[in-house]
C-alpha cells in the first residue's frame, strides 16, 4: 500500500515501548503517514480501522520491535580514519589524527563520503537518530540534510589563545541554518576545556540559549584536563607544540598568557561559565573522570545528559585506570545515554555492541540498557517528544531484532539479554514509517 491515508500494522511476538509496560506480547504498532497511531496487542488494535484501510505486516517468529536506536555521540566525518590509528593514549591519537588529516586532499569530498557512509552504516545497525559532531560544518551538513535519519548536527568550535579571534566566525558557521531541514537540527559544540576558553564558552552558551539550541562538549574525557586548566601544561600541551613547530612559532604564541587559569577542574569550570544554567539541552561527552563532588554538581544541573562511549573509552585505556561511573550517575539522577564516538577509535557504529560490552563486562540490567540506547539519547538531544519510545503521536521509527530464548523464558529480561548479548543486525528498520534495510545498508 502506497496510499498515505492507509494504516500499516506491524505485528511482532514482542514489543518494547520503553515508556509504559516493560514488554507487550502478541504485539502490534499501527502507523500512518510516518507517525505512530497506536501501540498494544494485536487484539486491541484490530477492529479500530475500516475495511480496506489497513495493511498488516507480520514479522518473523521470535522477532521483537524496539524504538529506533539513538546514538547520542558520534563524529561521522572521521570515518575515513577507520582502522588507521591504534589504541593508546588520547594525546598520541590526536597527534596522529592531525598528521593524517593534514595529508588529506579534498576534505569536502572526504568528509562528504565519510558522512554518507556513516549514515548508511548507522541505519544498518538500527540507529535512526544521532548527535553528530562536525568541524567541517558545510560539507557534513550538506549530506546530513538529505536524510533519512534525524540528526542534531553539532558544529564544533575551538577558540583558545591565538585562536580566540576566530570565535565569532566559527560560531556563525555552527549556527548557520542554510542546511536546516525537518530531519536535521543544528547544534553547537564548544569542543573541550583545553580548546575553548571560559569566556568563549559563556558566549556560546548565551548565543544558543534563546532558541534552545542543543550543546555538546567533551568534558572530563581526560584526567589531564585539570592540569591543563591550571597551568596550560601536561600532556594536553603536546598537540599545541606540534602545531607551533609546524608554524615555526613558539608554543606560547598559541597558548598565550591571556588564557585564564583555574585549579577548580573541568566540571566547576563549565559550571562557572554558565553551561549548567542554560535552558538548552546539554550533552556532556564521556565524563570519564569525575569525583563525588563533581557528580553532585552534575546531578544538580538541569537538562544535561552524559554520553558514555564504552568501547572508545576502552580504546584509550581509561578502563585500566578507573571504571566509568555511569551507574553512580544514574543512581544520582543523571541521564546517561550511549554513543559510539568515531570510527577513528571504534571498529563500527553499532550501538548494540556498546550495550553488549556493558552486559558482558558489568552484568548490566538489560532493562536499564534499553533506555540508554533509545529514550535517553533522544531526550539528551532535545528530541524526546518525537523519538526514543514507541507511543502514539511519535515518529514511526522502529527496528526489529530477532532473539533466541526458549518460549517458557520469553520474558522482557531474557529477550533483551538475548538481543544485547548477540548484538545482531536488525531484521528491518523503519524511519518515519519507511522501511530502510536492504536500501541503505
PDB file of N, CA and C in Angstrom, residues 141 145 151 153 175-187 211:
ATOM      1  N   UNK A 141      26.955  18.864   6.777  1.00  0.00           N
ATOM      2  CA  UNK A 141      25.517  19.151   6.785  1.00  0.00           C
ATOM      3  C   UNK A 141      24.892  19.044   5.405  1.00  0.00           C
ATOM      4  N   UNK A 145      21.569  16.683   5.655  1.00  0.00           N
ATOM      5  CA  UNK A 145      20.262  17.271   5.386  1.00  0.00           C
ATOM      6  C   UNK A 145      19.417  16.424   4.432  1.00  0.00           C
ATOM      7  N   UNK A 151      18.940  13.991  12.716  1.00  0.00           N
ATOM      8  CA  UNK A 151      20.282  14.292  13.214  1.00  0.00           C
ATOM      9  C   UNK A 151      20.289  15.653  13.892  1.00  0.00           C
ATOM     10  N   UNK A 153      23.126  18.164  14.361  1.00  0.00           N
ATOM     11  CA  UNK A 153      24.484  18.388  13.857  1.00  0.00           C
ATOM     12  C   UNK A 153      25.140  19.482  14.691  1.00  0.00           C
ATOM     13  N   UNK A 175      26.110  27.995  13.722  1.00  0.00           N
ATOM     14  CA  UNK A 175      24.704  28.381  13.829  1.00  0.00           C
ATOM     15  C   UNK A 175      24.034  28.580  12.473  1.00  0.00           C
ATOM     16  N   UNK A 176      24.769  28.408  11.397  1.00  0.00           N
ATOM     17  CA  UNK A 176      24.235  28.633  10.051  1.00  0.00           C
ATOM     18  C   UNK A 176      23.088  27.676   9.758  1.00  0.00           C
ATOM     19  N   UNK A 177      21.966  28.215   9.357  1.00  0.00           N
ATOM     20  CA  UNK A 177      20.771  27.404   9.102  1.00  0.00           C
ATOM     21  C   UNK A 177      20.576  27.086   7.618  1.00  0.00           C
ATOM     22  N   UNK A 178      21.600  27.290   6.821  1.00  0.00           N
ATOM     23  CA  UNK A 178      21.476  27.036   5.390  1.00  0.00           C
ATOM     24  C   UNK A 178      20.970  25.636   5.103  1.00  0.00           C
ATOM     25  N   UNK A 179      21.439  24.670   5.878  1.00  0.00           N
ATOM     26  CA  UNK A 179      21.089  23.272   5.616  1.00  0.00           C
ATOM     27  C   UNK A 179      20.002  22.750   6.559  1.00  0.00           C
ATOM     28  N   UNK A 180      19.398  23.636   7.339  1.00  0.00           N
ATOM     29  CA  UNK A 180      18.343  23.217   8.266  1.00  0.00           C
ATOM     30  C   UNK A 180      17.185  22.569   7.504  1.00  0.00           C
ATOM     31  N   UNK A 181      16.761  21.412   7.955  1.00  0.00           N
ATOM     32  CA  UNK A 181      15.611  20.738   7.351  1.00  0.00           C
ATOM     33  C   UNK A 181      14.784  20.113   8.463  1.00  0.00           C
ATOM     34  N   UNK A 182      13.704  19.446   8.076  1.00  0.00           N
ATOM     35  CA  UNK A 182      12.862  18.760   9.064  1.00  0.00           C
ATOM     36  C   UNK A 182      13.604  17.605   9.708  1.00  0.00           C
ATOM     37  N   UNK A 183      14.649  17.095   9.058  1.00  0.00           N
ATOM     38  CA  UNK A 183      15.372  15.945   9.606  1.00  0.00           C
ATOM     39  C   UNK A 183      16.699  16.319  10.248  1.00  0.00           C
ATOM     40  N   UNK A 184      17.189  17.527  10.001  1.00  0.00           N
ATOM     41  CA  UNK A 184      18.468  17.928  10.584  1.00  0.00           C
ATOM     42  C   UNK A 184      18.317  19.216  11.373  1.00  0.00           C
ATOM     43  N   UNK A 185      18.642  19.155  12.648  1.00  0.00           N
ATOM     44  CA  UNK A 185      18.590  20.313  13.529  1.00  0.00           C
ATOM     45  C   UNK A 185      20.015  20.730  13.861  1.00  0.00           C
ATOM     46  N   UNK A 186      20.283  22.007  13.902  1.00  0.00           N
ATOM     47  CA  UNK A 186      21.628  22.458  14.237  1.00  0.00           C
ATOM     48  C   UNK A 186      21.852  22.429  15.744  1.00  0.00           C
ATOM     49  N   UNK A 187      23.096  22.217  16.115  1.00  0.00           N
ATOM     50  CA  UNK A 187      23.555  22.309  17.482  1.00  0.00           C
ATOM     51  C   UNK A 187      24.950  22.914  17.462  1.00  0.00           C
ATOM     52  N   UNK A 211      17.110  30.215  21.611  1.00  0.00           N
ATOM     53  CA  UNK A 211      16.377  29.286  20.748  1.00  0.00           C
ATOM     54  C   UNK A 211      16.519  27.840  21.202  1.00  0.00           C
TER      55      UNK A 211
END
